[in-house]
């Protein structure tokens, strides 16, 4: 018999993240690197560690190998526990059938046994594709104070943006009376952040009912939340004020990296609320005598002799003499050779930009704004000497250009 | 490897007056090269040779050592069998005054650990060595020669060498071992404090040490027994630095700024492992200007830095100028301060506008936590 837990976390990390294109060809979205030494999943996992949650089930499905080996025994997030800890939960076969996770709700449904082992009062449902720092313990306190069956974290967005989100329409006491997915004419600006606390016994029943409903998409937003609202369950919106960003697209991933360089963005990684990550042992970074670095982030193991301007370098990146980077994100162990130029681009791990090659460009140099976008180089790709990769272009992982 | 080998590390150097940097910590945990402690180098070499039972002998103020090593997790040494163990001073009250005066005293105090170890060979090593030691080859050499003791040495010009010097015949057998107080300007076979010794021999030598009141490892164990024992020298190849004084420390640190040295030390076939801290990456401001420097994570750089080593979480404000400095963890250099050949220990604050300078051969050390 396991000791009863007040709350455990189920982290939905099965998404492909197809709008990240070449960056998620080989890895699941939560394993995509971010901010110099992190991966997206470090944010929810570190938030759990800092909020005192010691049991996390990570639901994986798409390309799980790298994510699994990254999470490992959970030690970087203090999740190597005797009773609890981190568990990777892939879909599995039973004596009757075997099926993939059909939707977010179905993924939890298939793991009812796992949750029951801990017999928690509440379950926190998270997704692995957002960059934010949040104290889930405060949200739980709010959930208990309101005696809620479900609490949904919401963020104030502008009225224009509201039609891109799931919007919670609330009464004065923050209780939710209506949920609208991407409304054309939003009535409120409270956007769901995809962070839910449910009373487990309630949720358990809804998951079973939903599974038995033919034609359901087995999705929290589309099915579970509307069903609970229809039954007049106690549902509350929990207001979050702070940095939050969905990094589901190339542009938003690039912007979130650039936000780290903007003191006004409020993301502030360097605070008491630490984000933990699994680190490889690298020596400190070295700055040569030809280097010029301004407004940039540089991680361990880099060797820099070129020019950096508004750039985020992950660990082990080499920037040779005369190379110029502007508003670029360069992931681990890539090499930017002599005289190469990288502007407004994301370069994935282990890529090589050879001498004099040009990747991406400044939007100012682009007469037609629809032609412009962030250039992306896939993992391990090589851009040959003197080649040009235009803005918005994407190079497949391992490709030779 | 069929024979089992364990290692005993000395967290202090005995007989050498300690550097100012080791005033409040063990010599083993003097911070080095931006994110490491001295002991990380020998530990990483041991991990590479798959020596996974290691005892670290401590003397005093070993708080920093137990903080740093913990259960050995960051070196993959948190093992069920063996692993990393900190051997704290253990003496009877009546003999407290003699505790760990010398390496031999220290070994006597951990005799039980040695007796209990299921091993044929024991590596004894100092932990103030900045180098990658090939323990696997050294051990093979020891076994192949059926040696009683194997001593690690390097032939080099080393005027400040404080250890033993060895002479060998053509077969590598040590025929003389002595201390040399003259500053030698020609190459000599300088021994490091690194030995492989058979366990049974070590125990019998320790008994004799107790009987005769021996205190000095090199003089009493090796020189006195050269006619009875087969002692061999094993040559170290590549970069090496032994850190005893502030000058040693400063010189070795500045050598790490050299590309070849850095690559040899850090990019060999195994990395140098150290305790993992979750510092954020370093952020450069608009006015940062850095050249030929090693910079760790978690810094905020807005000043000018030339030929420096900057540890974690250091803040260099706008207008500050640092030349040839070593700035340790959590130091704040306020705006317009000018530093040359200065070593600041952890948690130092240098006030705005101050100018401080040492000299290349005599760097100016600012102790831990000082506010200048």
PDB file of N, CA, C and O in Angstrom, chain A residues 35-38 75 260-261 269-270 274-277 279-289 291 293-301 303 309, chain B residues 33-36 73 257 259 262-263 266-267 271-273 276-286 288 290-297 300 312:
ATOM      1  N   UNK A  35      16.769  27.938 -24.506  1.00  0.00           N
ATOM      2  CA  UNK A  35      17.412  28.886 -23.579  1.00  0.00           C
ATOM      3  C   UNK A  35      18.825  28.550 -23.146  1.00  0.00           C
ATOM      4  O   UNK A  35      19.206  28.852 -22.024  1.00  0.00           O
ATOM      5  N   UNK A  36      19.600  27.926 -24.005  1.00  0.00           N
ATOM      6  CA  UNK A  36      21.015  27.738 -23.708  1.00  0.00           C
ATOM      7  C   UNK A  36      21.348  26.425 -23.047  1.00  0.00           C
ATOM      8  O   UNK A  36      22.332  25.796 -23.394  1.00  0.00           O
ATOM      9  N   UNK A  37      20.582  25.986 -22.052  1.00  0.00           N
ATOM     10  CA  UNK A  37      20.938  24.711 -21.429  1.00  0.00           C
ATOM     11  C   UNK A  37      19.735  23.903 -20.996  1.00  0.00           C
ATOM     12  O   UNK A  37      19.866  22.941 -20.277  1.00  0.00           O
ATOM     13  N   UNK A  38      18.572  24.285 -21.441  1.00  0.00           N
ATOM     14  CA  UNK A  38      17.367  23.602 -20.990  1.00  0.00           C
ATOM     15  C   UNK A  38      16.690  22.884 -22.146  1.00  0.00           C
ATOM     16  O   UNK A  38      17.065  23.031 -23.291  1.00  0.00           O
ATOM     17  N   UNK A  75      16.678  12.369 -11.464  1.00  0.00           N
ATOM     18  CA  UNK A  75      17.545  12.952 -10.434  1.00  0.00           C
ATOM     19  C   UNK A  75      17.768  14.468 -10.574  1.00  0.00           C
ATOM     20  O   UNK A  75      17.737  15.175  -9.576  1.00  0.00           O
ATOM     21  N   UNK A 260      14.621  35.927 -23.408  1.00  0.00           N
ATOM     22  CA  UNK A 260      15.611  35.777 -22.334  1.00  0.00           C
ATOM     23  C   UNK A 260      16.586  36.944 -22.323  1.00  0.00           C
ATOM     24  O   UNK A 260      17.217  37.230 -21.318  1.00  0.00           O
ATOM     25  N   UNK A 261      16.722  37.609 -23.479  1.00  0.00           N
ATOM     26  CA  UNK A 261      17.666  38.718 -23.589  1.00  0.00           C
ATOM     27  C   UNK A 261      17.008  40.048 -23.269  1.00  0.00           C
ATOM     28  O   UNK A 261      17.658  41.081 -23.242  1.00  0.00           O
ATOM     29  N   UNK A 269      15.265  33.711 -15.657  1.00  0.00           N
ATOM     30  CA  UNK A 269      15.639  32.348 -15.260  1.00  0.00           C
ATOM     31  C   UNK A 269      16.448  32.337 -13.978  1.00  0.00           C
ATOM     32  O   UNK A 269      16.441  31.379 -13.224  1.00  0.00           O
ATOM     33  N   UNK A 270      17.167  33.449 -13.728  1.00  0.00           N
ATOM     34  CA  UNK A 270      18.088  33.496 -12.601  1.00  0.00           C
ATOM     35  C   UNK A 270      17.382  34.014 -11.347  1.00  0.00           C
ATOM     36  O   UNK A 270      17.483  35.165 -10.997  1.00  0.00           O
ATOM     37  N   UNK A 274      14.576  27.974  -9.381  1.00  0.00           N
ATOM     38  CA  UNK A 274      15.538  27.494 -10.365  1.00  0.00           C
ATOM     39  C   UNK A 274      14.914  26.533 -11.360  1.00  0.00           C
ATOM     40  O   UNK A 274      14.059  25.731 -10.993  1.00  0.00           O
ATOM     41  N   UNK A 275      15.362  26.623 -12.581  1.00  0.00           N
ATOM     42  CA  UNK A 275      14.994  25.611 -13.567  1.00  0.00           C
ATOM     43  C   UNK A 275      16.160  24.626 -13.633  1.00  0.00           C
ATOM     44  O   UNK A 275      17.308  25.009 -13.835  1.00  0.00           O
ATOM     45  N   UNK A 276      15.859  23.371 -13.398  1.00  0.00           N
ATOM     46  CA  UNK A 276      16.890  22.335 -13.373  1.00  0.00           C
ATOM     47  C   UNK A 276      16.975  21.671 -14.743  1.00  0.00           C
ATOM     48  O   UNK A 276      16.000  21.632 -15.482  1.00  0.00           O
ATOM     49  N   UNK A 277      18.136  21.141 -15.031  1.00  0.00           N
ATOM     50  CA  UNK A 277      18.317  20.470 -16.319  1.00  0.00           C
ATOM     51  C   UNK A 277      19.372  19.401 -16.150  1.00  0.00           C
ATOM     52  O   UNK A 277      20.180  19.451 -15.227  1.00  0.00           O
ATOM     53  N   UNK A 279      22.690  18.190 -17.130  1.00  0.00           N
ATOM     54  CA  UNK A 279      23.833  18.849 -17.753  1.00  0.00           C
ATOM     55  C   UNK A 279      24.906  17.867 -18.145  1.00  0.00           C
ATOM     56  O   UNK A 279      25.200  16.938 -17.419  1.00  0.00           O
ATOM     57  N   UNK A 280      25.519  18.112 -19.277  1.00  0.00           N
ATOM     58  CA  UNK A 280      26.731  17.376 -19.613  1.00  0.00           C
ATOM     59  C   UNK A 280      27.904  18.149 -19.046  1.00  0.00           C
ATOM     60  O   UNK A 280      27.859  19.369 -18.959  1.00  0.00           O
ATOM     61  N   UNK A 281      28.962  17.434 -18.654  1.00  0.00           N
ATOM     62  CA  UNK A 281      30.092  18.157 -18.094  1.00  0.00           C
ATOM     63  C   UNK A 281      30.898  18.886 -19.170  1.00  0.00           C
ATOM     64  O   UNK A 281      31.527  18.248 -19.995  1.00  0.00           O
ATOM     65  N   UNK A 282      30.811  20.185 -19.182  1.00  0.00           N
ATOM     66  CA  UNK A 282      31.601  21.006 -20.096  1.00  0.00           C
ATOM     67  C   UNK A 282      32.436  21.969 -19.266  1.00  0.00           C
ATOM     68  O   UNK A 282      31.973  22.439 -18.231  1.00  0.00           O
ATOM     69  N   UNK A 283      33.631  22.324 -19.747  1.00  0.00           N
ATOM     70  CA  UNK A 283      34.361  23.399 -19.074  1.00  0.00           C
ATOM     71  C   UNK A 283      33.663  24.748 -19.325  1.00  0.00           C
ATOM     72  O   UNK A 283      32.783  24.814 -20.183  1.00  0.00           O
ATOM     73  N   UNK A 284      34.052  25.795 -18.606  1.00  0.00           N
ATOM     74  CA  UNK A 284      33.459  27.102 -18.879  1.00  0.00           C
ATOM     75  C   UNK A 284      33.689  27.494 -20.341  1.00  0.00           C
ATOM     76  O   UNK A 284      34.554  26.927 -21.005  1.00  0.00           O
ATOM     77  N   UNK A 285      32.939  28.463 -20.843  1.00  0.00           N
ATOM     78  CA  UNK A 285      33.146  28.822 -22.246  1.00  0.00           C
ATOM     79  C   UNK A 285      34.371  29.725 -22.381  1.00  0.00           C
ATOM     80  O   UNK A 285      34.748  30.429 -21.459  1.00  0.00           O
ATOM     81  N   UNK A 286      34.964  29.682 -23.564  1.00  0.00           N
ATOM     82  CA  UNK A 286      36.176  30.457 -23.811  1.00  0.00           C
ATOM     83  C   UNK A 286      35.879  31.551 -24.833  1.00  0.00           C
ATOM     84  O   UNK A 286      35.214  31.313 -25.819  1.00  0.00           O
ATOM     85  N   UNK A 287      36.371  32.743 -24.533  1.00  0.00           N
ATOM     86  CA  UNK A 287      36.182  33.862 -25.447  1.00  0.00           C
ATOM     87  C   UNK A 287      37.544  34.273 -25.975  1.00  0.00           C
ATOM     88  O   UNK A 287      38.427  34.637 -25.200  1.00  0.00           O
ATOM     89  N   UNK A 288      37.744  34.159 -27.255  1.00  0.00           N
ATOM     90  CA  UNK A 288      39.035  34.471 -27.859  1.00  0.00           C
ATOM     91  C   UNK A 288      39.262  35.954 -28.044  1.00  0.00           C
ATOM     92  O   UNK A 288      38.383  36.773 -27.723  1.00  0.00           O
ATOM     93  N   UNK A 289      40.429  36.337 -28.589  1.00  0.00           N
ATOM     94  CA  UNK A 289      40.722  37.770 -28.639  1.00  0.00           C
ATOM     95  C   UNK A 289      40.123  38.473 -29.858  1.00  0.00           C
ATOM     96  O   UNK A 289      40.230  39.677 -29.976  1.00  0.00           O
ATOM     97  N   UNK A 291      36.842  38.019 -30.473  1.00  0.00           N
ATOM     98  CA  UNK A 291      35.401  37.923 -30.219  1.00  0.00           C
ATOM     99  C   UNK A 291      34.795  39.274 -29.875  1.00  0.00           C
ATOM    100  O   UNK A 291      35.452  40.139 -29.292  1.00  0.00           O
ATOM    101  N   UNK A 293      31.027  40.269 -28.158  1.00  0.00           N
ATOM    102  CA  UNK A 293      29.761  39.688 -27.687  1.00  0.00           C
ATOM    103  C   UNK A 293      28.941  40.778 -27.019  1.00  0.00           C
ATOM    104  O   UNK A 293      29.419  41.448 -26.109  1.00  0.00           O
ATOM    105  N   UNK A 294      27.726  40.974 -27.461  1.00  0.00           N
ATOM    106  CA  UNK A 294      26.847  41.918 -26.781  1.00  0.00           C
ATOM    107  C   UNK A 294      25.431  41.382 -26.763  1.00  0.00           C
ATOM    108  O   UNK A 294      24.996  40.722 -27.714  1.00  0.00           O
ATOM    109  N   UNK A 295      24.728  41.650 -25.704  1.00  0.00           N
ATOM    110  CA  UNK A 295      23.321  41.264 -25.556  1.00  0.00           C
ATOM    111  C   UNK A 295      23.107  39.811 -25.956  1.00  0.00           C
ATOM    112  O   UNK A 295      22.264  39.501 -26.792  1.00  0.00           O
ATOM    113  N   UNK A 296      23.883  38.927 -25.378  1.00  0.00           N
ATOM    114  CA  UNK A 296      23.790  37.524 -25.774  1.00  0.00           C
ATOM    115  C   UNK A 296      23.884  36.605 -24.566  1.00  0.00           C
ATOM    116  O   UNK A 296      24.345  37.020 -23.504  1.00  0.00           O
ATOM    117  N   UNK A 297      23.466  35.364 -24.772  1.00  0.00           N
ATOM    118  CA  UNK A 297      23.565  34.343 -23.742  1.00  0.00           C
ATOM    119  C   UNK A 297      24.512  33.260 -24.240  1.00  0.00           C
ATOM    120  O   UNK A 297      24.384  32.799 -25.381  1.00  0.00           O
ATOM    121  N   UNK A 298      25.473  32.896 -23.418  1.00  0.00           N
ATOM    122  CA  UNK A 298      26.461  31.903 -23.824  1.00  0.00           C
ATOM    123  C   UNK A 298      26.555  30.831 -22.747  1.00  0.00           C
ATOM    124  O   UNK A 298      26.624  31.135 -21.556  1.00  0.00           O
ATOM    125  N   UNK A 299      26.559  29.557 -23.154  1.00  0.00           N
ATOM    126  CA  UNK A 299      26.604  28.451 -22.196  1.00  0.00           C
ATOM    127  C   UNK A 299      27.989  27.832 -22.131  1.00  0.00           C
ATOM    128  O   UNK A 299      28.878  28.179 -22.904  1.00  0.00           O
ATOM    129  N   UNK A 300      28.111  26.872 -21.241  1.00  0.00           N
ATOM    130  CA  UNK A 300      29.392  26.204 -21.012  1.00  0.00           C
ATOM    131  C   UNK A 300      29.906  25.511 -22.260  1.00  0.00           C
ATOM    132  O   UNK A 300      29.144  25.062 -23.105  1.00  0.00           O
ATOM    133  N   UNK A 301      31.222  25.418 -22.332  1.00  0.00           N
ATOM    134  CA  UNK A 301      31.842  24.636 -23.392  1.00  0.00           C
ATOM    135  C   UNK A 301      31.910  25.328 -24.743  1.00  0.00           C
ATOM    136  O   UNK A 301      32.425  24.750 -25.690  1.00  0.00           O
ATOM    137  N   UNK A 303      33.210  27.979 -27.621  1.00  0.00           N
ATOM    138  CA  UNK A 303      34.502  28.557 -27.964  1.00  0.00           C
ATOM    139  C   UNK A 303      34.205  29.647 -28.992  1.00  0.00           C
ATOM    140  O   UNK A 303      33.818  29.352 -30.116  1.00  0.00           O
ATOM    141  N   UNK A 309      25.514  38.980 -31.458  1.00  0.00           N
ATOM    142  CA  UNK A 309      24.622  40.103 -31.209  1.00  0.00           C
ATOM    143  C   UNK A 309      23.229  39.521 -31.038  1.00  0.00           C
ATOM    144  O   UNK A 309      22.737  38.829 -31.925  1.00  0.00           O
TER     145      UNK A 309
ATOM    146  N   UNK B  33      39.812  26.774 -12.619  1.00  0.00           N
ATOM    147  CA  UNK B  33      39.370  26.840 -14.023  1.00  0.00           C
ATOM    148  C   UNK B  33      37.876  27.111 -14.185  1.00  0.00           C
ATOM    149  O   UNK B  33      37.228  26.535 -15.040  1.00  0.00           O
ATOM    150  N   UNK B  34      37.339  27.974 -13.374  1.00  0.00           N
ATOM    151  CA  UNK B  34      35.998  28.471 -13.607  1.00  0.00           C
ATOM    152  C   UNK B  34      34.865  27.683 -12.998  1.00  0.00           C
ATOM    153  O   UNK B  34      33.859  28.233 -12.618  1.00  0.00           O
ATOM    154  N   UNK B  35      35.008  26.360 -12.913  1.00  0.00           N
ATOM    155  CA  UNK B  35      33.888  25.605 -12.327  1.00  0.00           C
ATOM    156  C   UNK B  35      34.327  24.369 -11.569  1.00  0.00           C
ATOM    157  O   UNK B  35      33.492  23.659 -11.033  1.00  0.00           O
ATOM    158  N   UNK B  36      35.620  24.089 -11.554  1.00  0.00           N
ATOM    159  CA  UNK B  36      36.064  22.837 -10.953  1.00  0.00           C
ATOM    160  C   UNK B  36      36.672  23.065  -9.579  1.00  0.00           C
ATOM    161  O   UNK B  36      36.901  24.187  -9.150  1.00  0.00           O
ATOM    162  N   UNK B  73      27.858  11.197  -6.407  1.00  0.00           N
ATOM    163  CA  UNK B  73      26.912  11.032  -7.510  1.00  0.00           C
ATOM    164  C   UNK B  73      27.399  11.671  -8.815  1.00  0.00           C
ATOM    165  O   UNK B  73      27.245  11.094  -9.887  1.00  0.00           O
ATOM    166  N   UNK B 257      44.231  29.032 -20.177  1.00  0.00           N
ATOM    167  CA  UNK B 257      43.759  29.938 -21.233  1.00  0.00           C
ATOM    168  C   UNK B 257      44.395  29.582 -22.583  1.00  0.00           C
ATOM    169  O   UNK B 257      43.924  30.003 -23.625  1.00  0.00           O
ATOM    170  N   UNK B 259      45.002  27.383 -25.674  1.00  0.00           N
ATOM    171  CA  UNK B 259      44.095  26.452 -26.358  1.00  0.00           C
ATOM    172  C   UNK B 259      44.533  24.993 -26.248  1.00  0.00           C
ATOM    173  O   UNK B 259      43.741  24.123 -25.923  1.00  0.00           O
ATOM    174  N   UNK B 262      44.150  23.623 -22.745  1.00  0.00           N
ATOM    175  CA  UNK B 262      42.736  23.470 -22.397  1.00  0.00           C
ATOM    176  C   UNK B 262      42.156  22.234 -23.073  1.00  0.00           C
ATOM    177  O   UNK B 262      41.435  21.450 -22.468  1.00  0.00           O
ATOM    178  N   UNK B 263      42.498  22.068 -24.334  1.00  0.00           N
ATOM    179  CA  UNK B 263      41.951  20.912 -25.050  1.00  0.00           C
ATOM    180  C   UNK B 263      42.483  19.606 -24.489  1.00  0.00           C
ATOM    181  O   UNK B 263      41.748  18.646 -24.356  1.00  0.00           O
ATOM    182  N   UNK B 266      40.619  19.131 -20.957  1.00  0.00           N
ATOM    183  CA  UNK B 266      39.164  18.981 -20.872  1.00  0.00           C
ATOM    184  C   UNK B 266      38.545  18.144 -21.977  1.00  0.00           C
ATOM    185  O   UNK B 266      37.431  17.675 -21.843  1.00  0.00           O
ATOM    186  N   UNK B 267      39.229  18.023 -23.106  1.00  0.00           N
ATOM    187  CA  UNK B 267      38.588  17.330 -24.221  1.00  0.00           C
ATOM    188  C   UNK B 267      39.290  16.023 -24.547  1.00  0.00           C
ATOM    189  O   UNK B 267      39.388  15.637 -25.692  1.00  0.00           O
ATOM    190  N   UNK B 271      35.477  13.372 -19.957  1.00  0.00           N
ATOM    191  CA  UNK B 271      35.411  14.747 -19.476  1.00  0.00           C
ATOM    192  C   UNK B 271      35.884  14.843 -18.025  1.00  0.00           C
ATOM    193  O   UNK B 271      36.050  13.830 -17.362  1.00  0.00           O
ATOM    194  N   UNK B 272      36.121  16.055 -17.562  1.00  0.00           N
ATOM    195  CA  UNK B 272      36.385  16.266 -16.147  1.00  0.00           C
ATOM    196  C   UNK B 272      35.022  16.449 -15.476  1.00  0.00           C
ATOM    197  O   UNK B 272      34.264  17.358 -15.810  1.00  0.00           O
ATOM    198  N   UNK B 273      34.717  15.561 -14.577  1.00  0.00           N
ATOM    199  CA  UNK B 273      33.433  15.628 -13.885  1.00  0.00           C
ATOM    200  C   UNK B 273      33.537  16.567 -12.692  1.00  0.00           C
ATOM    201  O   UNK B 273      34.593  16.676 -12.063  1.00  0.00           O
ATOM    202  N   UNK B 276      27.453  19.193 -10.097  1.00  0.00           N
ATOM    203  CA  UNK B 276      26.545  19.921 -10.974  1.00  0.00           C
ATOM    204  C   UNK B 276      25.771  20.945 -10.176  1.00  0.00           C
ATOM    205  O   UNK B 276      25.176  20.635  -9.148  1.00  0.00           O
ATOM    206  N   UNK B 277      25.849  22.187 -10.630  1.00  0.00           N
ATOM    207  CA  UNK B 277      25.005  23.223 -10.050  1.00  0.00           C
ATOM    208  C   UNK B 277      24.157  23.754 -11.189  1.00  0.00           C
ATOM    209  O   UNK B 277      24.587  23.749 -12.328  1.00  0.00           O
ATOM    210  N   UNK B 278      22.973  24.184 -10.866  1.00  0.00           N
ATOM    211  CA  UNK B 278      22.094  24.603 -11.944  1.00  0.00           C
ATOM    212  C   UNK B 278      22.141  26.105 -12.174  1.00  0.00           C
ATOM    213  O   UNK B 278      21.151  26.794 -12.044  1.00  0.00           O
ATOM    214  N   UNK B 279      23.337  26.607 -12.516  1.00  0.00           N
ATOM    215  CA  UNK B 279      23.426  28.017 -12.863  1.00  0.00           C
ATOM    216  C   UNK B 279      22.804  28.228 -14.234  1.00  0.00           C
ATOM    217  O   UNK B 279      22.850  27.347 -15.084  1.00  0.00           O
ATOM    218  N   UNK B 280      22.278  29.431 -14.437  1.00  0.00           N
ATOM    219  CA  UNK B 280      21.748  29.764 -15.763  1.00  0.00           C
ATOM    220  C   UNK B 280      22.940  30.048 -16.677  1.00  0.00           C
ATOM    221  O   UNK B 280      24.046  30.257 -16.191  1.00  0.00           O
ATOM    222  N   UNK B 281      22.738  30.085 -17.992  1.00  0.00           N
ATOM    223  CA  UNK B 281      23.869  30.470 -18.854  1.00  0.00           C
ATOM    224  C   UNK B 281      24.284  31.926 -18.589  1.00  0.00           C
ATOM    225  O   UNK B 281      23.531  32.685 -17.990  1.00  0.00           O
ATOM    226  N   UNK B 282      25.464  32.267 -19.032  1.00  0.00           N
ATOM    227  CA  UNK B 282      25.969  33.624 -18.815  1.00  0.00           C
ATOM    228  C   UNK B 282      25.321  34.610 -19.787  1.00  0.00           C
ATOM    229  O   UNK B 282      25.095  34.286 -20.941  1.00  0.00           O
ATOM    230  N   UNK B 283      25.033  35.799 -19.283  1.00  0.00           N
ATOM    231  CA  UNK B 283      24.421  36.796 -20.144  1.00  0.00           C
ATOM    232  C   UNK B 283      25.360  37.996 -20.308  1.00  0.00           C
ATOM    233  O   UNK B 283      25.932  38.486 -19.334  1.00  0.00           O
ATOM    234  N   UNK B 284      25.557  38.389 -21.551  1.00  0.00           N
ATOM    235  CA  UNK B 284      26.415  39.529 -21.869  1.00  0.00           C
ATOM    236  C   UNK B 284      25.544  40.740 -22.135  1.00  0.00           C
ATOM    237  O   UNK B 284      24.585  40.662 -22.897  1.00  0.00           O
ATOM    238  N   UNK B 285      25.896  41.866 -21.510  1.00  0.00           N
ATOM    239  CA  UNK B 285      25.149  43.094 -21.746  1.00  0.00           C
ATOM    240  C   UNK B 285      25.700  43.841 -22.936  1.00  0.00           C
ATOM    241  O   UNK B 285      26.596  43.369 -23.634  1.00  0.00           O
ATOM    242  N   UNK B 286      25.154  45.016 -23.124  1.00  0.00           N
ATOM    243  CA  UNK B 286      25.492  45.830 -24.281  1.00  0.00           C
ATOM    244  C   UNK B 286      26.963  46.240 -24.263  1.00  0.00           C
ATOM    245  O   UNK B 286      27.593  46.366 -25.304  1.00  0.00           O
ATOM    246  N   UNK B 288      29.573  44.684 -22.658  1.00  0.00           N
ATOM    247  CA  UNK B 288      30.551  43.643 -22.352  1.00  0.00           C
ATOM    248  C   UNK B 288      31.633  43.587 -23.420  1.00  0.00           C
ATOM    249  O   UNK B 288      31.355  43.730 -24.606  1.00  0.00           O
ATOM    250  N   UNK B 290      35.048  41.151 -23.997  1.00  0.00           N
ATOM    251  CA  UNK B 290      35.826  40.066 -23.411  1.00  0.00           C
ATOM    252  C   UNK B 290      36.831  39.546 -24.422  1.00  0.00           C
ATOM    253  O   UNK B 290      36.517  39.407 -25.599  1.00  0.00           O
ATOM    254  N   UNK B 291      38.028  39.270 -23.961  1.00  0.00           N
ATOM    255  CA  UNK B 291      38.985  38.642 -24.859  1.00  0.00           C
ATOM    256  C   UNK B 291      39.866  37.664 -24.097  1.00  0.00           C
ATOM    257  O   UNK B 291      40.213  37.895 -22.940  1.00  0.00           O
ATOM    258  N   UNK B 292      40.178  36.557 -24.740  1.00  0.00           N
ATOM    259  CA  UNK B 292      41.060  35.523 -24.206  1.00  0.00           C
ATOM    260  C   UNK B 292      40.745  35.143 -22.760  1.00  0.00           C
ATOM    261  O   UNK B 292      41.614  35.154 -21.896  1.00  0.00           O
ATOM    262  N   UNK B 293      39.505  34.819 -22.504  1.00  0.00           N
ATOM    263  CA  UNK B 293      39.099  34.526 -21.124  1.00  0.00           C
ATOM    264  C   UNK B 293      38.184  33.315 -21.070  1.00  0.00           C
ATOM    265  O   UNK B 293      37.529  32.976 -22.052  1.00  0.00           O
ATOM    266  N   UNK B 294      38.185  32.707 -19.895  1.00  0.00           N
ATOM    267  CA  UNK B 294      37.352  31.542 -19.644  1.00  0.00           C
ATOM    268  C   UNK B 294      36.231  31.997 -18.712  1.00  0.00           C
ATOM    269  O   UNK B 294      36.503  32.546 -17.641  1.00  0.00           O
ATOM    270  N   UNK B 295      34.986  31.784 -19.123  1.00  0.00           N
ATOM    271  CA  UNK B 295      33.873  32.341 -18.366  1.00  0.00           C
ATOM    272  C   UNK B 295      32.845  31.259 -18.066  1.00  0.00           C
ATOM    273  O   UNK B 295      32.335  30.605 -18.975  1.00  0.00           O
ATOM    274  N   UNK B 296      32.543  31.082 -16.795  1.00  0.00           N
ATOM    275  CA  UNK B 296      31.608  30.025 -16.390  1.00  0.00           C
ATOM    276  C   UNK B 296      30.171  30.500 -16.529  1.00  0.00           C
ATOM    277  O   UNK B 296      29.911  31.646 -16.878  1.00  0.00           O
ATOM    278  N   UNK B 297      29.230  29.603 -16.220  1.00  0.00           N
ATOM    279  CA  UNK B 297      27.812  29.922 -16.312  1.00  0.00           C
ATOM    280  C   UNK B 297      27.376  30.885 -15.219  1.00  0.00           C
ATOM    281  O   UNK B 297      28.039  31.034 -14.195  1.00  0.00           O
ATOM    282  N   UNK B 300      26.984  37.738 -15.213  1.00  0.00           N
ATOM    283  CA  UNK B 300      26.414  38.877 -15.929  1.00  0.00           C
ATOM    284  C   UNK B 300      27.573  39.790 -16.267  1.00  0.00           C
ATOM    285  O   UNK B 300      28.211  40.360 -15.387  1.00  0.00           O
ATOM    286  N   UNK B 312      31.544  30.884 -11.695  1.00  0.00           N
ATOM    287  CA  UNK B 312      30.089  31.016 -11.770  1.00  0.00           C
ATOM    288  C   UNK B 312      29.540  32.249 -11.059  1.00  0.00           C
ATOM    289  O   UNK B 312      30.059  32.648 -10.035  1.00  0.00           O
TER     290      UNK B 312
END
